[in-house]
mmCIF file with all atom_site columns, C-alpha atoms in Angstrom:
data_model
loop_
_atom_site.group_PDB
_atom_site.id
_atom_site.type_symbol
_atom_site.label_atom_id
_atom_site.label_alt_id
_atom_site.label_comp_id
_atom_site.label_asym_id
_atom_site.label_entity_id
_atom_site.label_seq_id
_atom_site.pdbx_PDB_ins_code
_atom_site.Cartn_x
_atom_site.Cartn_y
_atom_site.Cartn_z
_atom_site.occupancy
_atom_site.B_iso_or_equiv
_atom_site.pdbx_formal_charge
_atom_site.auth_seq_id
_atom_site.auth_comp_id
_atom_site.auth_asym_id
_atom_site.auth_atom_id
_atom_site.pdbx_PDB_model_num
ATOM 1   C CA . MET F 1 1   ? 80.954 21.445 129.890 1.00 0.00 ? 1   MET F CA 1
ATOM 2   C CA . LEU F 1 2   ? 79.822 21.953 133.412 1.00 0.00 ? 2   LEU F CA 1
ATOM 3   C CA . LEU F 1 3   ? 76.007 21.350 132.748 1.00 0.00 ? 3   LEU F CA 1
ATOM 4   C CA . GLU F 1 4   ? 76.181 19.291 129.792 1.00 0.00 ? 4   GLU F CA 1
ATOM 5   C CA . GLY F 1 5   ? 73.207 17.011 129.394 1.00 0.00 ? 5   GLY F CA 1
ATOM 6   C CA . SER F 1 6   ? 71.324 18.765 131.997 1.00 0.00 ? 6   SER F CA 1
ATOM 7   C CA . SER F 1 7   ? 67.495 18.846 131.816 1.00 0.00 ? 7   SER F CA 1
ATOM 8   C CA . VAL F 1 8   ? 67.243 21.923 134.291 1.00 0.00 ? 8   VAL F CA 1
ATOM 9   C CA . VAL F 1 9   ? 65.577 24.728 132.349 1.00 0.00 ? 9   VAL F CA 1
ATOM 10  C CA . GLY F 1 10  ? 66.706 28.239 133.290 1.00 0.00 ? 10  GLY F CA 1
ATOM 11  C CA . HIS F 1 11  ? 64.154 30.985 133.883 1.00 0.00 ? 11  HIS F CA 1
ATOM 12  C CA . PRO F 1 12  ? 64.160 34.224 131.686 1.00 0.00 ? 12  PRO F CA 1
ATOM 13  C CA . LYS F 1 13  ? 65.172 37.400 133.319 1.00 0.00 ? 13  LYS F CA 1
ATOM 14  C CA . SER F 1 14  ? 62.293 39.129 134.938 1.00 0.00 ? 14  SER F CA 1
ATOM 15  C CA . ARG F 1 15  ? 60.578 41.824 132.635 1.00 0.00 ? 15  ARG F CA 1
ATOM 16  C CA . ALA F 1 16  ? 58.671 43.771 135.532 1.00 0.00 ? 16  ALA F CA 1
ATOM 17  C CA . ALA F 1 17  ? 61.234 46.838 135.268 1.00 0.00 ? 17  ALA F CA 1
ATOM 18  C CA . ALA F 1 18  ? 60.773 46.775 131.408 1.00 0.00 ? 18  ALA F CA 1
ATOM 19  C CA . HIS F 1 19  ? 57.009 46.872 131.853 1.00 0.00 ? 19  HIS F CA 1
ATOM 20  C CA . TRP F 1 20  ? 56.735 49.599 134.499 1.00 0.00 ? 20  TRP F CA 1
ATOM 21  C CA . ALA F 1 21  ? 59.015 51.747 132.622 1.00 0.00 ? 21  ALA F CA 1
ATOM 22  C CA . GLY F 1 22  ? 57.116 51.515 129.463 1.00 0.00 ? 22  GLY F CA 1
ATOM 23  C CA . VAL F 1 23  ? 53.826 52.302 131.291 1.00 0.00 ? 23  VAL F CA 1
ATOM 24  C CA . LEU F 1 24  ? 55.545 55.220 132.857 1.00 0.00 ? 24  LEU F CA 1
ATOM 25  C CA . VAL F 1 25  ? 57.128 56.407 129.509 1.00 0.00 ? 25  VAL F CA 1
ATOM 26  C CA . TRP F 1 26  ? 53.844 55.874 127.757 1.00 0.00 ? 26  TRP F CA 1
ATOM 27  C CA . VAL F 1 27  ? 51.842 57.910 130.404 1.00 0.00 ? 27  VAL F CA 1
ATOM 28  C CA . VAL F 1 28  ? 54.211 60.654 130.304 1.00 0.00 ? 28  VAL F CA 1
ATOM 29  C CA . ALA F 1 29  ? 55.184 60.904 126.832 1.00 0.00 ? 29  ALA F CA 1
ATOM 30  C CA . LEU F 1 30  ? 52.049 60.346 124.934 1.00 0.00 ? 30  LEU F CA 1
ATOM 31  C CA . PRO F 1 31  ? 50.073 63.545 126.583 1.00 0.00 ? 31  PRO F CA 1
ATOM 32  C CA . LEU F 1 32  ? 53.129 65.655 125.756 1.00 0.00 ? 32  LEU F CA 1
ATOM 33  C CA . ALA F 1 33  ? 53.138 64.260 122.139 1.00 0.00 ? 33  ALA F CA 1
ATOM 34  C CA . TRP F 1 34  ? 49.537 65.058 121.805 1.00 0.00 ? 34  TRP F CA 1
ATOM 35  C CA . TYR F 1 35  ? 49.738 68.330 122.951 1.00 0.00 ? 35  TYR F CA 1
ATOM 36  C CA . PHE F 1 36  ? 52.827 69.483 121.093 1.00 0.00 ? 36  PHE F CA 1
ATOM 37  C CA . LEU F 1 37  ? 51.606 68.002 117.678 1.00 0.00 ? 37  LEU F CA 1
ATOM 38  C CA . HIS F 1 38  ? 48.160 69.623 118.343 1.00 0.00 ? 38  HIS F CA 1
ATOM 39  C CA . ASP F 1 39  ? 49.708 73.243 119.399 1.00 0.00 ? 39  ASP F CA 1
ATOM 40  C CA . GLY F 1 40  ? 52.357 72.831 116.643 1.00 0.00 ? 40  GLY F CA 1
ATOM 41  C CA . ALA F 1 41  ? 49.873 72.126 113.854 1.00 0.00 ? 41  ALA F CA 1
ATOM 42  C CA . ALA F 1 42  ? 47.650 74.986 115.141 1.00 0.00 ? 42  ALA F CA 1
ATOM 43  C CA . ALA F 1 43  ? 50.536 77.488 115.037 1.00 0.00 ? 43  ALA F CA 1
ATOM 44  C CA . ALA F 1 44  ? 51.296 76.346 111.612 1.00 0.00 ? 44  ALA F CA 1
ATOM 45  C CA . VAL F 1 45  ? 48.058 77.223 110.202 1.00 0.00 ? 45  VAL F CA 1
ATOM 46  C CA . ASP F 1 46  ? 47.348 80.225 112.545 1.00 0.00 ? 46  ASP F CA 1
ATOM 47  C CA . GLY F 1 47  ? 47.239 83.471 110.422 1.00 0.00 ? 47  GLY F CA 1
ATOM 48  C CA . ALA F 1 48  ? 48.443 81.473 107.317 1.00 0.00 ? 48  ALA F CA 1
ATOM 49  C CA . THR F 1 49  ? 47.035 82.774 103.969 1.00 0.00 ? 49  THR F CA 1
ATOM 50  C CA . PRO F 1 50  ? 44.852 80.032 102.402 1.00 0.00 ? 50  PRO F CA 1
ATOM 51  C CA . MET F 1 51  ? 47.020 78.321 99.375  1.00 0.00 ? 51  MET F CA 1
ATOM 52  C CA . ARG F 1 52  ? 50.114 80.004 100.683 1.00 0.00 ? 52  ARG F CA 1
ATOM 53  C CA . PHE F 1 53  ? 53.065 78.162 102.659 1.00 0.00 ? 53  PHE F CA 1
ATOM 54  C CA . GLY F 1 54  ? 54.891 79.862 105.330 1.00 0.00 ? 54  GLY F CA 1
ATOM 55  C CA . LEU F 1 55  ? 57.537 79.161 108.085 1.00 0.00 ? 55  LEU F CA 1
ATOM 56  C CA . SER F 1 56  ? 56.689 79.101 111.480 1.00 0.00 ? 56  SER F CA 1
ATOM 57  C CA . VAL F 1 57  ? 59.611 78.510 113.624 1.00 0.00 ? 57  VAL F CA 1
ATOM 58  C CA . ARG F 1 58  ? 57.292 77.881 116.857 1.00 0.00 ? 58  ARG F CA 1
ATOM 59  C CA . ALA F 1 59  ? 55.400 75.254 114.843 1.00 0.00 ? 59  ALA F CA 1
ATOM 60  C CA . LEU F 1 60  ? 58.318 73.582 113.542 1.00 0.00 ? 60  LEU F CA 1
ATOM 61  C CA . LEU F 1 61  ? 59.855 73.266 117.240 1.00 0.00 ? 61  LEU F CA 1
ATOM 62  C CA . GLU F 1 62  ? 56.508 72.022 118.579 1.00 0.00 ? 62  GLU F CA 1
ATOM 63  C CA . LEU F 1 63  ? 55.815 69.525 115.906 1.00 0.00 ? 63  LEU F CA 1
ATOM 64  C CA . ALA F 1 64  ? 59.588 68.372 116.410 1.00 0.00 ? 64  ALA F CA 1
ATOM 65  C CA . ALA F 1 65  ? 59.130 68.056 120.081 1.00 0.00 ? 65  ALA F CA 1
ATOM 66  C CA . GLY F 1 66  ? 55.641 66.107 119.642 1.00 0.00 ? 66  GLY F CA 1
ATOM 67  C CA . ALA F 1 67  ? 57.365 63.786 117.213 1.00 0.00 ? 67  ALA F CA 1
ATOM 68  C CA . ALA F 1 68  ? 60.262 63.141 119.458 1.00 0.00 ? 68  ALA F CA 1
ATOM 69  C CA . ALA F 1 69  ? 58.071 62.342 122.450 1.00 0.00 ? 69  ALA F CA 1
ATOM 70  C CA . LEU F 1 70  ? 55.777 60.072 120.090 1.00 0.00 ? 70  LEU F CA 1
ATOM 71  C CA . ALA F 1 71  ? 59.055 58.435 118.729 1.00 0.00 ? 71  ALA F CA 1
ATOM 72  C CA . PHE F 1 72  ? 60.401 57.639 122.180 1.00 0.00 ? 72  PHE F CA 1
ATOM 73  C CA . ALA F 1 73  ? 57.012 56.212 123.363 1.00 0.00 ? 73  ALA F CA 1
ATOM 74  C CA . LEU F 1 74  ? 56.893 54.088 120.216 1.00 0.00 ? 74  LEU F CA 1
ATOM 75  C CA . TRP F 1 75  ? 60.401 52.877 120.716 1.00 0.00 ? 75  TRP F CA 1
ATOM 76  C CA . THR F 1 76  ? 59.704 51.785 124.154 1.00 0.00 ? 76  THR F CA 1
ATOM 77  C CA . ALA F 1 77  ? 57.093 49.361 122.694 1.00 0.00 ? 77  ALA F CA 1
ATOM 78  C CA . SER F 1 78  ? 60.079 47.138 121.355 1.00 0.00 ? 78  SER F CA 1
ATOM 79  C CA . ARG F 1 79  ? 61.022 46.509 125.096 1.00 0.00 ? 79  ARG F CA 1
ATOM 80  C CA . SER F 1 80  ? 57.418 46.135 126.539 1.00 0.00 ? 80  SER F CA 1
ATOM 81  C CA . SER F 1 81  ? 54.123 46.607 124.941 1.00 0.00 ? 81  SER F CA 1
ATOM 82  C CA . LEU F 1 82  ? 52.298 47.061 128.375 1.00 0.00 ? 82  LEU F CA 1
ATOM 83  C CA . GLY F 1 83  ? 52.550 50.910 128.040 1.00 0.00 ? 83  GLY F CA 1
ATOM 84  C CA . SER F 1 84  ? 50.776 51.155 124.623 1.00 0.00 ? 84  SER F CA 1
ATOM 85  C CA . PHE F 1 85  ? 47.964 48.790 125.971 1.00 0.00 ? 85  PHE F CA 1
ATOM 86  C CA . VAL F 1 86  ? 47.302 50.857 129.001 1.00 0.00 ? 86  VAL F CA 1
ATOM 87  C CA . VAL F 1 87  ? 47.398 54.305 127.246 1.00 0.00 ? 87  VAL F CA 1
ATOM 88  C CA . GLY F 1 88  ? 45.234 52.646 124.232 1.00 0.00 ? 88  GLY F CA 1
ATOM 89  C CA . VAL F 1 89  ? 42.594 51.428 126.902 1.00 0.00 ? 89  VAL F CA 1
ATOM 90  C CA . ILE F 1 90  ? 42.471 54.531 128.775 1.00 0.00 ? 90  ILE F CA 1
ATOM 91  C CA . SER F 1 91  ? 42.120 56.637 125.493 1.00 0.00 ? 91  SER F CA 1
ATOM 92  C CA . VAL F 1 92  ? 39.296 54.335 124.402 1.00 0.00 ? 92  VAL F CA 1
ATOM 93  C CA . LEU F 1 93  ? 37.417 54.521 127.828 1.00 0.00 ? 93  LEU F CA 1
ATOM 94  C CA . ALA F 1 94  ? 37.966 58.320 127.922 1.00 0.00 ? 94  ALA F CA 1
ATOM 95  C CA . GLY F 1 95  ? 36.775 58.733 124.464 1.00 0.00 ? 95  GLY F CA 1
ATOM 96  C CA . LEU F 1 96  ? 33.695 56.406 124.245 1.00 0.00 ? 96  LEU F CA 1
ATOM 97  C CA . PRO F 1 97  ? 31.377 58.197 126.676 1.00 0.00 ? 97  PRO F CA 1
ATOM 98  C CA . PHE F 1 98  ? 31.888 61.476 124.626 1.00 0.00 ? 98  PHE F CA 1
ATOM 99  C CA . LEU F 1 99  ? 30.217 59.524 121.544 1.00 0.00 ? 99  LEU F CA 1
ATOM 100 C CA . VAL F 1 100 ? 27.696 57.366 123.139 1.00 0.00 ? 100 VAL F CA 1
ATOM 101 C CA . ALA F 1 101 ? 26.403 60.331 125.520 1.00 0.00 ? 101 ALA F CA 1
ATOM 102 C CA . PRO F 1 102 ? 27.744 63.756 124.246 1.00 0.00 ? 102 PRO F CA 1
ATOM 103 C CA . ALA F 1 103 ? 25.153 65.737 126.501 1.00 0.00 ? 103 ALA F CA 1
ATOM 104 C CA . ALA F 1 104 ? 25.768 63.942 129.468 1.00 0.00 ? 104 ALA F CA 1
ATOM 105 C CA . MET F 1 105 ? 29.597 64.243 128.951 1.00 0.00 ? 105 MET F CA 1
ATOM 106 C CA . ASN F 1 106 ? 28.903 68.152 128.366 1.00 0.00 ? 106 ASN F CA 1
ATOM 107 C CA . ASP F 1 107 ? 27.143 68.301 131.625 1.00 0.00 ? 107 ASP F CA 1
ATOM 108 C CA . ALA F 1 108 ? 29.969 66.379 133.375 1.00 0.00 ? 108 ALA F CA 1
ATOM 109 C CA . VAL F 1 109 ? 33.133 67.689 131.932 1.00 0.00 ? 109 VAL F CA 1
ATOM 110 C CA . GLY F 1 110 ? 31.904 71.203 130.672 1.00 0.00 ? 110 GLY F CA 1
ATOM 111 C CA . PRO F 1 111 ? 32.211 73.079 134.022 1.00 0.00 ? 111 PRO F CA 1
ATOM 112 C CA . LEU F 1 112 ? 35.744 71.646 134.290 1.00 0.00 ? 112 LEU F CA 1
ATOM 113 C CA . LEU F 1 113 ? 36.785 72.717 131.011 1.00 0.00 ? 113 LEU F CA 1
ATOM 114 C CA . ASP F 1 114 ? 35.092 76.118 131.450 1.00 0.00 ? 114 ASP F CA 1
ATOM 115 C CA . ARG F 1 115 ? 37.250 76.648 134.615 1.00 0.00 ? 115 ARG F CA 1
ATOM 116 C CA . LEU F 1 116 ? 40.312 75.592 132.833 1.00 0.00 ? 116 LEU F CA 1
ATOM 117 C CA . THR F 1 117 ? 39.501 77.900 130.047 1.00 0.00 ? 117 THR F CA 1
ATOM 118 C CA . ALA F 1 118 ? 39.229 80.901 132.327 1.00 0.00 ? 118 ALA F CA 1
ATOM 119 C CA . HIS F 1 119 ? 42.232 79.813 134.183 1.00 0.00 ? 119 HIS F CA 1
ATOM 120 C CA . SER F 1 120 ? 44.955 80.509 131.514 1.00 0.00 ? 120 SER F CA 1
ATOM 121 C CA . SER F 1 121 ? 45.641 80.612 127.722 1.00 0.00 ? 121 SER F CA 1
ATOM 122 C CA . LEU F 1 122 ? 47.280 77.260 128.231 1.00 0.00 ? 122 LEU F CA 1
ATOM 123 C CA . GLY F 1 123 ? 44.103 75.999 129.895 1.00 0.00 ? 123 GLY F CA 1
ATOM 124 C CA . ALA F 1 124 ? 41.956 77.305 127.067 1.00 0.00 ? 124 ALA F CA 1
ATOM 125 C CA . THR F 1 125 ? 44.072 75.576 124.506 1.00 0.00 ? 125 THR F CA 1
ATOM 126 C CA . LEU F 1 126 ? 44.099 72.212 126.333 1.00 0.00 ? 126 LEU F CA 1
ATOM 127 C CA . SER F 1 127 ? 40.247 72.418 126.785 1.00 0.00 ? 127 SER F CA 1
ATOM 128 C CA . ALA F 1 128 ? 39.575 73.036 123.127 1.00 0.00 ? 128 ALA F CA 1
ATOM 129 C CA . TYR F 1 129 ? 41.999 70.309 122.065 1.00 0.00 ? 129 TYR F CA 1
ATOM 130 C CA . TRP F 1 130 ? 40.587 67.975 124.618 1.00 0.00 ? 130 TRP F CA 1
ATOM 131 C CA . TRP F 1 131 ? 36.981 68.740 123.599 1.00 0.00 ? 131 TRP F CA 1
ATOM 132 C CA . ALA F 1 132 ? 37.485 68.527 119.778 1.00 0.00 ? 132 ALA F CA 1
ATOM 133 C CA . ASP F 1 133 ? 39.226 65.388 120.208 1.00 0.00 ? 133 ASP F CA 1
ATOM 134 C CA . ALA F 1 134 ? 36.833 63.675 122.584 1.00 0.00 ? 134 ALA F CA 1
ATOM 135 C CA . ILE F 1 135 ? 33.680 64.733 120.497 1.00 0.00 ? 135 ILE F CA 1
ATOM 136 C CA . SER F 1 136 ? 35.148 63.869 117.257 1.00 0.00 ? 136 SER F CA 1
ATOM 137 C CA . GLY F 1 137 ? 36.082 60.292 118.220 1.00 0.00 ? 137 GLY F CA 1
ATOM 138 C CA . LYS F 1 138 ? 39.905 60.896 117.896 1.00 0.00 ? 138 LYS F CA 1
ATOM 139 C CA . PHE F 1 139 ? 40.481 59.554 121.320 1.00 0.00 ? 139 PHE F CA 1
ATOM 140 C CA . ILE F 1 140 ? 38.767 56.260 120.535 1.00 0.00 ? 140 ILE F CA 1
ATOM 141 C CA . ALA F 1 141 ? 40.848 55.927 117.214 1.00 0.00 ? 141 ALA F CA 1
ATOM 142 C CA . PHE F 1 142 ? 44.170 56.942 118.963 1.00 0.00 ? 142 PHE F CA 1
ATOM 143 C CA . GLY F 1 143 ? 43.293 54.339 121.706 1.00 0.00 ? 143 GLY F CA 1
ATOM 144 C CA . LEU F 1 144 ? 42.806 51.702 119.027 1.00 0.00 ? 144 LEU F CA 1
ATOM 145 C CA . PHE F 1 145 ? 45.887 52.531 117.399 1.00 0.00 ? 145 PHE F CA 1
ATOM 146 C CA . MET F 1 146 ? 47.982 52.298 120.454 1.00 0.00 ? 146 MET F CA 1
ATOM 147 C CA . ILE F 1 147 ? 46.361 48.998 121.407 1.00 0.00 ? 147 ILE F CA 1
ATOM 148 C CA . MET F 1 148 ? 47.184 47.595 117.908 1.00 0.00 ? 148 MET F CA 1
ATOM 149 C CA . VAL F 1 149 ? 50.850 48.825 118.547 1.00 0.00 ? 149 VAL F CA 1
ATOM 150 C CA . GLY F 1 150 ? 50.912 46.816 121.499 1.00 0.00 ? 150 GLY F CA 1
ATOM 151 C CA . VAL F 1 151 ? 49.666 43.876 119.770 1.00 0.00 ? 151 VAL F CA 1
ATOM 152 C CA . VAL F 1 152 ? 52.078 44.104 117.081 1.00 0.00 ? 152 VAL F CA 1
ATOM 153 C CA . SER F 1 153 ? 55.087 44.552 119.465 1.00 0.00 ? 153 SER F CA 1
ATOM 154 C CA . HIS F 1 154 ? 54.046 41.731 121.654 1.00 0.00 ? 154 HIS F CA 1
ATOM 155 C CA . GLN F 1 155 ? 53.474 39.265 118.528 1.00 0.00 ? 155 GLN F CA 1
ATOM 156 C CA . ALA F 1 156 ? 56.785 40.356 117.090 1.00 0.00 ? 156 ALA F CA 1
ATOM 157 C CA . ARG F 1 157 ? 58.546 39.737 120.308 1.00 0.00 ? 157 ARG F CA 1
ATOM 158 C CA . ARG F 1 158 ? 56.898 36.434 120.786 1.00 0.00 ? 158 ARG F CA 1
ATOM 159 C CA . ALA F 1 159 ? 57.779 35.333 117.294 1.00 0.00 ? 159 ALA F CA 1
ATOM 160 C CA . GLY F 1 160 ? 61.394 36.406 117.730 1.00 0.00 ? 160 GLY F CA 1
ATOM 161 C CA . ARG F 1 161 ? 61.579 34.283 120.984 1.00 0.00 ? 161 ARG F CA 1
ATOM 162 C CA . ARG F 1 162 ? 60.305 31.170 118.975 1.00 0.00 ? 162 ARG F CA 1
ATOM 163 C CA . GLU F 1 163 ? 62.675 31.725 116.200 1.00 0.00 ? 163 GLU F CA 1
ATOM 164 C CA . GLN F 1 164 ? 65.714 31.874 118.689 1.00 0.00 ? 164 GLN F CA 1
ATOM 165 C CA . GLU F 1 165 ? 64.371 28.617 120.216 1.00 0.00 ? 165 GLU F CA 1
ATOM 166 C CA . ILE F 1 166 ? 64.375 26.957 116.894 1.00 0.00 ? 166 ILE F CA 1
ATOM 167 C CA . ILE F 1 167 ? 67.883 28.350 116.079 1.00 0.00 ? 167 ILE F CA 1
ATOM 168 C CA . ASP F 1 168 ? 69.106 27.235 119.655 1.00 0.00 ? 168 ASP F CA 1
ATOM 169 C CA . ARG F 1 169 ? 67.672 23.510 119.237 1.00 0.00 ? 169 ARG F CA 1
ATOM 170 C CA . VAL F 1 170 ? 69.247 23.323 115.895 1.00 0.00 ? 170 VAL F CA 1
ATOM 171 C CA . ARG F 1 171 ? 72.546 24.501 117.216 1.00 0.00 ? 171 ARG F CA 1
ATOM 172 C CA . ARG F 1 172 ? 72.205 21.716 120.027 1.00 0.00 ? 172 ARG F CA 1
ATOM 173 C CA . ALA F 1 173 ? 71.405 18.881 117.884 1.00 0.00 ? 173 ALA F CA 1
#
């Protein structure tokens, strides 16, 4: 063996690329998932008769797109938990003022949401979803969930690393 008995410890490969890619995916995929899941759910119940089930192709496609974007973002947490931490913290920080000071937030964000609503039907839809989630505390709940996804992902990766170190030590002994 070339380095048998060596006490030099190698350095692990840099994870910077995985971290930056994770943040990028989460920042792009989560808002898409949020919108498609909201709009798909709205399309599924729009015009539906109470206590009757129907089929809406648009709703199914939007729900599938939202689920795919969410699944992709969650999958990236297996590579880096930084994206879920970043999106979770942003979501909590964005949602907290709406629960603590709703009148002040209405004064601050209301005109922007009004302009967005007047701009287009997409703007009106985004405004309605944003306001409903902000004032109901869903942004905070979603943010805490994303932070916990990051915690679980990070702890699982570290536990796997420790387990591999033990296996490697046993093999060397």
